[in-house]
Amino acid sequence: MPGSPELSLPAKATSMARYHDEPTTLRPAALYTLVELTDAELANLERECEAGCIDTGAERGTCVRLAPRPRFVGQPLRAVFDYHIELGTQNTFDSRYFIAAVDKSWQTRGVILVTLDDDELDCNVDSFRIKATDSGLSVVNLQIANSSWDEEKESYEFHSNNGDGDAAADDDDDNVDDDDDNGPPAPTKNVPLGYYIPIYIHSNLSEDKVIEKLEPAYKLKSPEDFACRVQAKLTPASSASSLTATKDLIQQAVALHPLRCAKNKYLHKTYTLVIDTADPVENGMLMVKLPPWDASGSGVARKTALRRAGEEIAGVTHENIRIPYSCHDGLQRRFLTLASGGAGWPSRDVRARPVFVVFQYNTHGKELGFGADLIDVAAAKRRPGEEQLVYAPGVVKRPGKGLERIAWNYEEAVRRFPWFCAEKRFFEGLDTVFFICVDGDDVAENGVLLVRRKWDGNLWGRTRDELLDLPIDGVRNVRVPIREALALLERGRKGETDGMNDNLKAFFS
């Protein structure tokens, strides 16, 4: 079209390498225009680009926002590129992605989505035309690694000569047929969360009961609004040990996942839940992280590629963490935090850190968690899965019996320690020998009690009464300055007592 802006861009943006070692931070994508738009038209464009994000519950301005200098009227897209490189260094907008209107009729001709760095972090620049209403949500999916650049381009790119602005791919044969696929029906729209949660379950479990257990606000929703979607029931090999069965079910789940994602484009592609036993209340469930995968092609070829991709990722080692089979502690606190980018996947170092139980009493109404910032100076910064302290609450819920209020004191802490360890058995690195008592509101001056109780440490398959009735013996305690408590426990549990006084050496011996 005469007078159309020049849209060519450099092949690489080498300055993007500076961001490769920085942690992922979700910042809004900058929005620009190369065509003359009034302030009202520009505001409307901004609202439209962010509409998909707002529909998923995001606050306005957090996903797409007008750049400080949004207008580059009559200039080439390269001018926006140069400006955005500098804007990215200010850490207020996403440095990697930006959106630009290049047609006055952007409602039907779409906008341009640009990346300054590819999925392989080779600083390759690319762009494609996308509906304005899809652009913001596409950026969010890329930011949280729910999709790759190639997948977004394949799913959302369209050519403006289609007349109605719809992607030609919408009507081609790229969609995976339902033949030979027993997965759930594909939804017609996304959910406010921004993605559906894929769940693969043990064959002995009920799909309906799993959804009832895990879906947030289950009773307030209709089934079509559920974010949790069971993708398949999996049967372990009959002769498999529990460890082998778990590995087998993970492999079955990840082998199916590319096909399921092709059927439901809103399904989370990187993270899945695998419920690998018939008793998840006792054994929990697995959050599995899939390696990057790709399946290009169309029609039958695409389905073959999807199966091949599934087979390939099924053959590698899969990172996973065992989490509680519950909506709050498991799905919301762990799965959603990681899947939505609120925290990074826990490193080996994080998973190897010891976690200590803390009992708090005689603190005269102080909020639960009193003293945590003195015991662990980084406590306030730790995200779910990174904690080194877990405080015992004063009220616990007993299945079928309502709430139980516990009046904590030293004797109750010693008696209930094995039971509380079992309650918190999904904390990796939980220490089942040593614990801390914050036993007054003057602990900053008088210190805390370190307590040692010897027992068999078996957290699995035991009833509450069995754990509370265990014999109490081998109990020791020692008072230490609160700011030294964590370091002393970390050293002492490993037998590293050099430099400690005689009381501490006796305590840890």
Short mmCIF file of C-alpha atoms in Angstrom, two decimals:
data_model
loop_
_atom_site.label_atom_id
_atom_site.label_comp_id
_atom_site.label_asym_id
_atom_site.label_seq_id
_atom_site.Cartn_x
_atom_site.Cartn_y
_atom_site.Cartn_z
CA MET A 1 0.00 0.00 0.00
CA PRO A 2 1.47 3.44 -0.99
CA GLY A 3 2.87 5.29 1.98
CA SER A 4 3.06 2.19 4.17
CA PRO A 5 5.80 2.34 6.84
CA GLU A 6 9.08 0.54 6.25
CA LEU A 7 8.99 -2.54 8.53
CA SER A 8 12.44 -4.05 8.01
CA LEU A 9 14.53 -4.69 11.12
CA PRO A 10 18.12 -5.76 11.84
CA ALA A 11 18.71 -9.50 11.97
CA LYS A 12 20.16 -9.30 15.49
CA ALA A 13 19.99 -7.15 18.61
CA THR A 14 23.30 -8.06 20.20
CA SER A 15 22.78 -5.72 23.14
CA MET A 16 20.10 -8.11 24.42
CA ALA A 17 22.86 -10.41 25.66
CA ARG A 18 23.14 -8.18 28.74
CA TYR A 19 19.81 -9.53 29.98
CA HIS A 20 20.58 -13.24 29.61
CA ASP A 21 21.82 -13.70 33.18
CA GLU A 22 19.16 -11.53 34.80
CA PRO A 23 16.15 -13.08 36.56
CA THR A 24 12.84 -12.98 34.72
CA THR A 25 10.73 -9.96 35.69
CA LEU A 26 7.24 -9.43 34.31
CA ARG A 27 7.09 -5.90 32.90
CA PRO A 28 4.56 -4.40 30.46
CA ALA A 29 5.21 -4.50 26.74
CA ALA A 30 5.74 -1.04 25.24
CA LEU A 31 3.21 0.08 22.63
CA TYR A 32 4.08 2.36 19.69
CA THR A 33 2.44 3.70 16.54
CA LEU A 34 3.95 4.50 13.15
CA VAL A 35 0.69 6.02 11.89
CA GLU A 36 -1.20 9.13 12.92
CA LEU A 37 -3.64 8.34 15.73
CA THR A 38 -5.45 10.78 17.98
CA ASP A 39 -5.00 10.52 21.73
CA ALA A 40 -8.40 8.82 21.97
CA GLU A 41 -7.51 6.37 19.18
CA LEU A 42 -4.18 5.60 20.82
CA ALA A 43 -5.88 4.99 24.17
CA ASN A 44 -8.35 2.67 22.44
CA LEU A 45 -5.46 0.79 20.83
CA GLU A 46 -3.81 0.37 24.22
CA ARG A 47 -7.05 -0.99 25.74
CA GLU A 48 -7.54 -3.39 22.85
CA CYS A 49 -3.98 -4.75 23.00
CA GLU A 50 -4.40 -5.46 26.70
CA ALA A 51 -7.96 -6.76 26.49
CA GLY A 52 -6.99 -10.43 26.56
CA CYS A 53 -4.89 -9.84 29.68
CA ILE A 54 -7.68 -7.96 31.47
CA ASP A 55 -10.04 -10.84 30.70
CA THR A 56 -7.66 -13.15 32.58
CA GLY A 57 -7.66 -10.94 35.69
CA ALA A 58 -4.63 -8.72 35.09
CA GLU A 59 -4.71 -5.10 36.20
CA ARG A 60 -4.78 -2.49 33.47
CA GLY A 61 -1.36 -1.21 32.50
CA THR A 62 0.54 -4.21 33.81
CA CYS A 63 0.76 -6.11 30.49
CA VAL A 64 0.73 -3.47 27.75
CA ARG A 65 1.40 0.23 28.20
CA LEU A 66 2.11 3.17 25.91
CA ALA A 67 5.83 3.87 25.72
CA PRO A 68 7.04 7.21 27.11
CA ARG A 69 7.44 8.23 23.45
CA PRO A 70 4.76 6.22 21.65
CA ARG A 71 4.55 8.14 18.31
CA PHE A 72 6.98 7.49 15.45
CA VAL A 73 4.64 8.74 12.71
CA GLY A 74 6.09 8.44 9.22
CA GLN A 75 9.26 6.78 10.49
CA PRO A 76 10.46 3.22 9.80
CA LEU A 77 10.01 0.44 12.37
CA ARG A 78 13.80 0.56 12.78
CA ALA A 79 13.40 3.89 14.60
CA VAL A 80 11.20 2.20 17.20
CA PHE A 81 13.73 -0.63 17.43
CA ASP A 82 16.56 1.83 18.23
CA TYR A 83 14.47 3.70 20.78
CA HIS A 84 13.26 0.50 22.48
CA ILE A 85 16.82 -0.78 22.93
CA GLU A 86 17.51 2.27 25.09
CA LEU A 87 14.13 2.13 26.84
CA GLY A 88 14.83 -1.46 27.92
CA THR A 89 17.82 -0.38 30.02
CA GLN A 90 15.49 1.62 32.30
CA ASN A 91 13.84 -1.59 33.60
CA THR A 92 10.32 -0.15 33.35
CA PHE A 93 9.20 -1.98 30.19
CA ASP A 94 9.89 -5.44 28.83
CA SER A 95 13.21 -5.17 27.02
CA ARG A 96 12.55 -8.11 24.72
CA TYR A 97 9.09 -7.54 23.21
CA PHE A 98 7.21 -4.53 21.89
CA ILE A 99 4.02 -3.88 19.89
CA ALA A 100 3.54 -1.37 17.10
CA ALA A 101 0.55 -0.17 15.09
CA VAL A 102 1.56 0.22 11.44
CA ASP A 103 -1.90 0.70 9.85
CA LYS A 104 -4.66 3.20 10.58
CA SER A 105 -7.05 0.24 10.22
CA TRP A 106 -5.37 -1.76 12.95
CA GLN A 107 -8.75 -3.17 14.08
CA THR A 108 -8.85 -5.32 10.91
CA ARG A 109 -5.20 -5.31 9.84
CA GLY A 110 -3.69 -5.98 13.24
CA VAL A 111 -0.46 -4.79 14.84
CA ILE A 112 3.16 -5.91 14.69
CA LEU A 113 4.61 -7.93 17.59
CA VAL A 114 8.42 -7.75 17.72
CA THR A 115 10.95 -9.81 19.66
CA LEU A 116 14.55 -8.65 20.03
CA ASP A 117 15.75 -12.07 21.22
CA ASP A 118 14.78 -15.57 20.15
CA ASP A 119 14.02 -18.60 22.32
CA GLU A 120 17.61 -19.84 21.94
CA LEU A 121 18.91 -16.49 23.31
CA ASP A 122 20.94 -15.85 20.16
CA CYS A 123 19.68 -12.24 19.99
CA ASN A 124 17.81 -12.93 16.74
CA VAL A 125 15.15 -10.35 15.86
CA ASP A 126 11.78 -11.38 14.45
CA SER A 127 8.25 -10.01 14.08
CA PHE A 128 4.80 -10.98 12.88
CA ARG A 129 1.37 -9.43 12.41
CA ILE A 130 -1.18 -10.29 15.09
CA LYS A 131 -4.67 -9.19 16.08
CA ALA A 132 -4.41 -6.32 18.56
CA THR A 133 -6.67 -8.10 21.03
CA ASP A 134 -4.33 -11.13 21.07
CA SER A 135 -1.05 -9.21 21.29
CA GLY A 136 -0.82 -8.52 25.03
CA LEU A 137 -1.78 -12.03 26.09
CA SER A 138 0.71 -13.42 23.58
CA VAL A 139 3.48 -11.40 25.25
CA VAL A 140 2.45 -12.69 28.69
CA ASN A 141 2.53 -16.30 27.44
CA LEU A 142 6.05 -15.70 26.15
CA GLN A 143 7.16 -14.04 29.38
CA ILE A 144 6.02 -16.92 31.58
CA ALA A 145 7.37 -19.53 29.11
CA ASN A 146 3.91 -20.94 28.53
CA SER A 147 4.64 -20.78 24.82
CA SER A 148 7.57 -20.33 22.47
CA TRP A 149 7.96 -17.58 19.89
CA ASP A 150 7.47 -20.07 17.06
CA GLU A 151 4.29 -21.40 18.67
CA GLU A 152 2.84 -17.92 19.13
CA LYS A 153 3.73 -17.03 15.56
CA GLU A 154 2.18 -20.22 14.24
CA SER A 155 -0.99 -19.74 16.30
CA TYR A 156 -1.61 -16.00 15.88
CA GLU A 157 0.11 -14.70 12.74
CA PHE A 158 -2.26 -13.56 10.03
CA HIS A 159 -2.07 -11.76 6.71
CA SER A 160 -4.07 -8.60 6.33
CA ASN A 161 -5.25 -9.52 2.82
CA ASN A 162 -7.67 -12.02 4.36
CA GLY A 163 -10.24 -9.27 4.44
CA ASP A 164 -11.68 -9.94 7.88
CA GLY A 165 -8.29 -9.96 9.54
CA ASP A 166 -8.54 -13.59 10.66
CA ALA A 167 -5.48 -15.74 10.31
CA ALA A 168 -5.54 -18.06 7.36
CA ALA A 169 -4.35 -20.73 9.69
CA ASP A 170 -7.68 -20.56 11.49
CA ASP A 171 -9.30 -22.45 8.63
CA ASP A 172 -6.50 -24.73 7.49
CA ASP A 173 -5.82 -28.30 8.45
CA ASP A 174 -3.22 -27.58 11.14
CA ASN A 175 -5.59 -28.40 13.96
CA VAL A 176 -5.20 -31.82 15.48
CA ASP A 177 -8.26 -33.95 14.89
CA ASP A 178 -10.01 -35.72 17.72
CA ASP A 179 -9.46 -39.09 16.03
CA ASP A 180 -7.36 -41.44 18.17
CA ASP A 181 -7.40 -38.81 20.92
CA ASN A 182 -9.37 -39.47 24.10
CA GLY A 183 -8.51 -36.17 25.73
CA PRO A 184 -11.13 -33.71 26.94
CA PRO A 185 -12.97 -31.50 24.44
CA ALA A 186 -11.11 -28.38 23.37
CA PRO A 187 -12.46 -25.25 25.10
CA THR A 188 -13.80 -22.41 23.00
CA LYS A 189 -12.21 -19.69 25.13
CA ASN A 190 -9.48 -19.13 27.67
CA VAL A 191 -10.08 -18.88 31.42
CA PRO A 192 -9.31 -15.80 33.57
CA LEU A 193 -6.15 -17.47 34.87
CA GLY A 194 -4.66 -17.20 31.39
CA TYR A 195 -4.08 -20.93 30.85
CA TYR A 196 -5.66 -24.27 31.64
CA ILE A 197 -3.97 -26.54 34.18
CA PRO A 198 -3.17 -29.97 32.69
CA ILE A 199 -3.66 -32.90 35.09
CA TYR A 200 -2.84 -36.54 34.42
CA ILE A 201 -4.22 -38.93 37.02
CA HIS A 202 -3.81 -42.49 38.25
CA SER A 203 -6.35 -44.82 36.66
CA ASN A 204 -7.95 -45.64 40.04
CA LEU A 205 -8.99 -42.04 40.65
CA SER A 206 -12.21 -40.25 39.74
CA GLU A 207 -11.79 -37.30 37.39
CA ASP A 208 -14.72 -35.46 38.98
CA LYS A 209 -13.37 -35.88 42.52
CA VAL A 210 -9.91 -34.69 41.48
CA ILE A 211 -11.36 -31.53 39.96
CA GLU A 212 -13.55 -30.96 43.03
CA LYS A 213 -10.48 -31.27 45.24
CA LEU A 214 -8.16 -29.00 43.26
CA GLU A 215 -10.23 -26.39 41.40
CA PRO A 216 -10.17 -23.01 43.19
CA ALA A 217 -13.68 -21.81 44.16
CA TYR A 218 -15.08 -25.08 42.76
CA LYS A 219 -18.61 -24.58 44.12
CA LEU A 220 -18.90 -21.11 42.61
CA LYS A 221 -18.09 -22.11 39.02
CA SER A 222 -19.75 -23.93 36.20
CA PRO A 223 -17.74 -26.79 34.63
CA GLU A 224 -16.88 -24.81 31.49
CA ASP A 225 -15.11 -22.25 33.70
CA PHE A 226 -12.86 -24.78 35.48
CA ALA A 227 -9.17 -24.06 34.96
CA CYS A 228 -8.20 -27.61 36.03
CA ARG A 229 -8.63 -30.14 33.21
CA VAL A 230 -7.88 -33.84 33.51
CA GLN A 231 -6.10 -34.83 30.30
CA ALA A 232 -5.86 -38.59 30.75
CA LYS A 233 -6.14 -41.47 33.21
CA LEU A 234 -2.87 -43.39 33.32
CA THR A 235 -2.29 -47.01 34.30
CA PRO A 236 1.09 -48.02 35.74
CA ALA A 237 2.69 -51.32 34.85
CA SER A 238 1.25 -53.96 37.18
CA SER A 239 4.64 -55.25 38.31
CA ALA A 240 6.25 -51.86 38.78
CA SER A 241 7.65 -50.71 42.11
CA SER A 242 6.39 -47.38 43.42
CA LEU A 243 9.49 -45.58 42.14
CA THR A 244 9.29 -47.23 38.72
CA ALA A 245 5.52 -46.62 38.55
CA THR A 246 6.05 -42.91 39.19
CA LYS A 247 8.63 -42.66 36.42
CA ASP A 248 6.34 -44.63 34.09
CA LEU A 249 3.34 -42.37 34.70
CA ILE A 250 5.43 -39.23 34.19
CA GLN A 251 6.64 -40.61 30.87
CA GLN A 252 3.09 -41.47 29.83
CA ALA A 253 1.90 -37.96 30.71
CA VAL A 254 4.64 -36.04 28.92
CA ALA A 255 4.36 -38.29 25.85
CA LEU A 256 0.69 -37.28 25.54
CA HIS A 257 1.16 -33.63 26.37
CA PRO A 258 2.10 -32.20 22.93
CA LEU A 259 -1.06 -33.74 21.45
CA ARG A 260 -3.17 -32.34 24.27
CA CYS A 261 -1.61 -28.89 23.83
CA ALA A 262 -2.35 -28.95 20.11
CA LYS A 263 -5.98 -29.72 20.87
CA ASN A 264 -6.25 -27.05 23.57
CA LYS A 265 -4.03 -24.10 22.66
CA TYR A 266 -4.62 -22.55 26.10
CA LEU A 267 -3.16 -25.52 27.98
CA HIS A 268 0.04 -24.81 29.93
CA LYS A 269 2.82 -26.31 27.85
CA THR A 270 5.70 -26.37 30.35
CA TYR A 271 4.15 -27.48 33.64
CA THR A 272 1.77 -30.35 34.35
CA LEU A 273 0.38 -32.12 37.39
CA VAL A 274 0.76 -35.90 37.57
CA ILE A 275 -1.15 -37.71 40.31
CA ASP A 276 0.89 -40.89 40.38
CA THR A 277 -0.75 -42.96 43.15
CA ALA A 278 -4.23 -44.11 44.10
CA ASP A 279 -3.89 -42.32 47.49
CA PRO A 280 -2.86 -38.73 46.73
CA VAL A 281 -4.06 -37.43 50.09
CA GLU A 282 -1.23 -39.41 51.69
CA ASN A 283 1.31 -39.30 48.87
CA GLY A 284 0.66 -35.92 47.27
CA MET A 285 1.03 -35.21 43.57
CA LEU A 286 3.86 -34.30 41.24
CA MET A 287 4.44 -31.00 39.52
CA VAL A 288 6.43 -31.85 36.41
CA LYS A 289 8.50 -29.43 34.34
CA LEU A 290 8.77 -30.38 30.67
CA PRO A 291 11.80 -29.52 28.54
CA PRO A 292 11.22 -27.28 25.51
CA TRP A 293 9.56 -29.09 22.63
CA ASP A 294 8.43 -28.22 19.13
CA ALA A 295 6.21 -29.86 16.51
CA SER A 296 5.83 -28.09 13.21
CA GLY A 297 3.98 -29.12 10.08
CA SER A 298 0.31 -29.33 9.21
CA GLY A 299 -2.49 -31.89 9.04
CA VAL A 300 -1.36 -35.50 9.37
CA ALA A 301 2.28 -34.41 9.35
CA ARG A 302 1.68 -32.16 12.37
CA LYS A 303 0.03 -34.95 14.32
CA THR A 304 2.97 -37.23 13.53
CA ALA A 305 5.35 -34.49 14.64
CA LEU A 306 3.41 -34.06 17.89
CA ARG A 307 3.63 -37.75 18.65
CA ARG A 308 7.34 -37.70 17.87
CA ALA A 309 7.85 -34.69 20.12
CA GLY A 310 6.03 -36.52 22.92
CA GLU A 311 8.19 -39.60 22.49
CA GLU A 312 11.35 -37.50 22.56
CA ILE A 313 10.55 -35.59 25.74
CA ALA A 314 9.30 -38.79 27.38
CA GLY A 315 12.77 -40.24 26.96
CA VAL A 316 14.62 -37.60 29.01
CA THR A 317 14.86 -37.02 32.75
CA HIS A 318 12.01 -34.83 33.98
CA GLU A 319 12.37 -32.34 36.80
CA ASN A 320 9.58 -32.72 39.31
CA ILE A 321 8.64 -31.80 42.85
CA ARG A 322 6.12 -33.55 45.09
CA ILE A 323 3.51 -31.18 46.47
CA PRO A 324 0.40 -31.54 48.63
CA TYR A 325 -2.79 -32.82 47.00
CA SER A 326 -4.78 -29.73 47.92
CA CYS A 327 -6.10 -26.59 46.31
CA HIS A 328 -4.35 -24.06 48.55
CA ASP A 329 -1.05 -25.61 49.64
CA GLY A 330 -0.51 -27.62 46.47
CA LEU A 331 -2.14 -26.08 43.42
CA GLN A 332 -2.28 -22.41 44.37
CA ARG A 333 0.77 -22.02 46.58
CA ARG A 334 3.17 -24.16 44.55
CA PHE A 335 1.87 -24.90 41.03
CA LEU A 336 0.38 -21.50 40.20
CA THR A 337 3.29 -19.61 41.75
CA LEU A 338 5.74 -21.40 39.47
CA ALA A 339 3.55 -21.71 36.38
CA SER A 340 2.61 -18.02 36.42
CA GLY A 341 6.19 -16.87 36.84
CA GLY A 342 5.89 -15.77 40.48
CA ALA A 343 8.99 -17.81 41.33
CA GLY A 344 11.64 -19.71 39.47
CA TRP A 345 11.90 -23.49 39.43
CA PRO A 346 13.77 -24.43 42.65
CA SER A 347 17.45 -25.07 42.10
CA ARG A 348 19.34 -28.03 43.53
CA ASP A 349 20.83 -25.77 46.19
CA VAL A 350 17.41 -24.54 47.27
CA ARG A 351 16.01 -28.06 47.40
CA ALA A 352 18.97 -29.25 49.49
CA ARG A 353 18.56 -26.59 52.19
CA PRO A 354 17.30 -27.85 55.55
CA VAL A 355 13.86 -26.70 56.72
CA PHE A 356 13.20 -26.42 60.46
CA VAL A 357 9.92 -26.51 62.38
CA VAL A 358 9.29 -23.58 64.74
CA PHE A 359 6.87 -23.64 67.68
CA GLN A 360 5.79 -20.24 69.02
CA TYR A 361 4.25 -19.73 72.47
CA ASN A 362 4.22 -17.31 75.41
CA THR A 363 4.53 -14.42 72.95
CA HIS A 364 1.44 -12.59 74.25
CA GLY A 365 -0.57 -12.26 71.08
CA LYS A 366 2.31 -11.74 68.68
CA GLU A 367 1.45 -12.73 65.10
CA LEU A 368 2.41 -16.24 64.00
CA GLY A 369 5.90 -16.02 62.56
CA PHE A 370 7.21 -13.74 65.29
CA GLY A 371 11.02 -13.82 65.29
CA ALA A 372 11.35 -15.34 61.81
CA ASP A 373 13.25 -12.35 60.44
CA LEU A 374 15.76 -12.63 63.30
CA ILE A 375 16.27 -16.37 62.86
CA ASP A 376 16.50 -16.11 59.07
CA VAL A 377 17.37 -12.63 57.80
CA ALA A 378 16.16 -13.61 54.31
CA ALA A 379 12.80 -14.98 55.51
CA ALA A 380 10.72 -12.13 54.11
CA LYS A 381 12.27 -12.52 50.66
CA ARG A 382 11.84 -16.26 50.38
CA ARG A 383 9.10 -17.43 48.02
CA PRO A 384 6.98 -20.58 48.35
CA GLY A 385 9.28 -23.58 48.19
CA GLU A 386 12.32 -21.62 49.43
CA GLU A 387 11.44 -21.42 53.15
CA GLN A 388 13.83 -22.61 55.83
CA LEU A 389 11.34 -22.12 58.66
CA VAL A 390 7.81 -23.50 58.99
CA TYR A 391 5.80 -22.28 61.99
CA ALA A 392 3.24 -24.53 63.65
CA PRO A 393 -0.19 -22.84 63.72
CA GLY A 394 -2.38 -22.65 66.80
CA VAL A 395 -5.42 -23.98 64.93
CA VAL A 396 -5.38 -27.03 62.65
CA LYS A 397 -8.12 -28.66 60.61
CA ARG A 398 -8.82 -32.31 61.32
CA PRO A 399 -10.57 -34.13 58.47
CA GLY A 400 -14.14 -34.89 59.45
CA LYS A 401 -13.74 -33.34 62.91
CA GLY A 402 -13.50 -29.63 62.29
CA LEU A 403 -10.94 -27.28 63.79
CA GLU A 404 -8.65 -28.17 66.67
CA ARG A 405 -7.09 -25.41 68.77
CA ILE A 406 -3.67 -26.22 70.23
CA ALA A 407 -2.29 -24.43 73.30
CA TRP A 408 1.41 -24.66 72.52
CA ASN A 409 4.03 -25.01 75.23
CA TYR A 410 7.32 -26.87 75.46
CA GLU A 411 5.73 -30.21 76.35
CA GLU A 412 3.19 -30.02 73.54
CA ALA A 413 5.89 -29.05 71.05
CA VAL A 414 7.98 -32.09 72.00
CA ARG A 415 4.97 -34.42 71.92
CA ARG A 416 3.51 -33.18 68.64
CA PHE A 417 6.78 -32.73 66.75
CA PRO A 418 6.61 -36.06 64.83
CA TRP A 419 2.95 -35.43 63.95
CA PHE A 420 3.67 -31.92 62.68
CA CYS A 421 6.62 -33.20 60.63
CA ALA A 422 4.24 -35.64 58.96
CA GLU A 423 1.78 -32.81 58.30
CA LYS A 424 4.57 -30.91 56.54
CA ARG A 425 6.13 -33.91 54.82
CA PHE A 426 6.07 -32.24 51.41
CA PHE A 427 8.66 -29.67 52.49
CA GLU A 428 11.83 -30.94 50.88
CA GLY A 429 14.73 -30.97 53.35
CA LEU A 430 12.46 -31.00 56.41
CA ASP A 431 14.59 -31.79 59.48
CA THR A 432 12.88 -34.43 61.61
CA VAL A 433 15.31 -34.29 64.54
CA PHE A 434 15.83 -30.64 65.47
CA PHE A 435 13.33 -27.83 65.95
CA ILE A 436 13.15 -24.31 67.40
CA CYS A 437 10.98 -22.89 70.17
CA VAL A 438 10.26 -19.16 70.11
CA ASP A 439 9.14 -19.24 73.72
CA GLY A 440 8.60 -15.61 74.68
CA ASP A 441 8.28 -12.09 73.39
CA ASP A 442 11.81 -11.28 74.63
CA VAL A 443 13.67 -13.75 72.40
CA ALA A 444 15.67 -10.94 70.81
CA GLU A 445 17.39 -10.49 74.17
CA ASN A 446 17.07 -13.94 75.75
CA GLY A 447 17.40 -16.19 72.71
CA VAL A 448 15.43 -19.24 71.56
CA LEU A 449 15.44 -22.91 72.47
CA LEU A 450 16.96 -25.43 70.10
CA VAL A 451 15.35 -28.81 70.76
CA ARG A 452 16.39 -32.29 69.71
CA ARG A 453 14.00 -35.22 69.76
CA LYS A 454 15.05 -38.62 68.49
CA TRP A 455 12.47 -40.82 66.75
CA ASP A 456 12.41 -42.99 63.65
CA GLY A 457 11.60 -40.06 61.32
CA ASN A 458 9.16 -42.06 59.17
CA LEU A 459 6.65 -39.54 57.78
CA TRP A 460 4.58 -41.73 55.48
CA GLY A 461 1.54 -43.93 56.02
CA ARG A 462 1.11 -43.18 59.73
CA THR A 463 -1.97 -42.01 61.57
CA ARG A 464 -2.17 -38.94 63.77
CA ASP A 465 -2.74 -41.02 66.91
CA GLU A 466 0.20 -43.28 66.11
CA LEU A 467 2.53 -40.30 65.79
CA LEU A 468 1.24 -38.62 68.95
CA ASP A 469 1.67 -41.84 70.95
CA LEU A 470 5.31 -42.42 70.01
CA PRO A 471 7.56 -42.81 73.05
CA ILE A 472 9.30 -39.60 74.05
CA ASP A 473 12.97 -40.10 74.73
CA GLY A 474 16.33 -38.66 73.72
CA VAL A 475 15.08 -35.09 74.16
CA ARG A 476 17.63 -32.31 74.68
CA ASN A 477 17.48 -28.54 74.50
CA VAL A 478 19.85 -25.61 74.61
CA ARG A 479 19.26 -21.86 74.55
CA VAL A 480 21.12 -19.84 71.92
CA PRO A 481 21.03 -16.27 70.59
CA ILE A 482 18.18 -16.00 68.09
CA ARG A 483 20.39 -14.64 65.32
CA GLU A 484 22.73 -17.61 65.60
CA ALA A 485 20.07 -20.34 65.79
CA LEU A 486 19.80 -21.16 62.09
CA ALA A 487 23.53 -21.27 61.43
CA LEU A 488 24.10 -23.45 64.49
CA LEU A 489 21.44 -25.93 63.39
CA GLU A 490 22.79 -26.05 59.85
CA ARG A 491 26.26 -26.87 61.12
CA GLY A 492 25.37 -29.05 64.09
CA ARG A 493 23.06 -31.40 62.18
CA LYS A 494 26.06 -32.26 60.01
CA GLY A 495 28.34 -32.83 63.02
CA GLU A 496 30.33 -29.65 62.38
CA THR A 497 30.77 -28.57 66.01
CA ASP A 498 34.30 -27.16 65.93
CA GLY A 499 34.36 -23.85 67.78
CA MET A 500 31.09 -24.53 69.62
CA ASN A 501 30.92 -24.47 73.42
CA ASP A 502 30.57 -27.66 75.46
CA ASN A 503 26.79 -27.28 75.88
CA LEU A 504 26.28 -27.12 72.13
CA LYS A 505 28.65 -30.00 71.46
CA ALA A 506 26.72 -32.12 73.95
CA PHE A 507 23.44 -31.07 72.37
CA PHE A 508 24.50 -32.12 68.89
CA SER A 509 26.38 -35.25 69.92
#
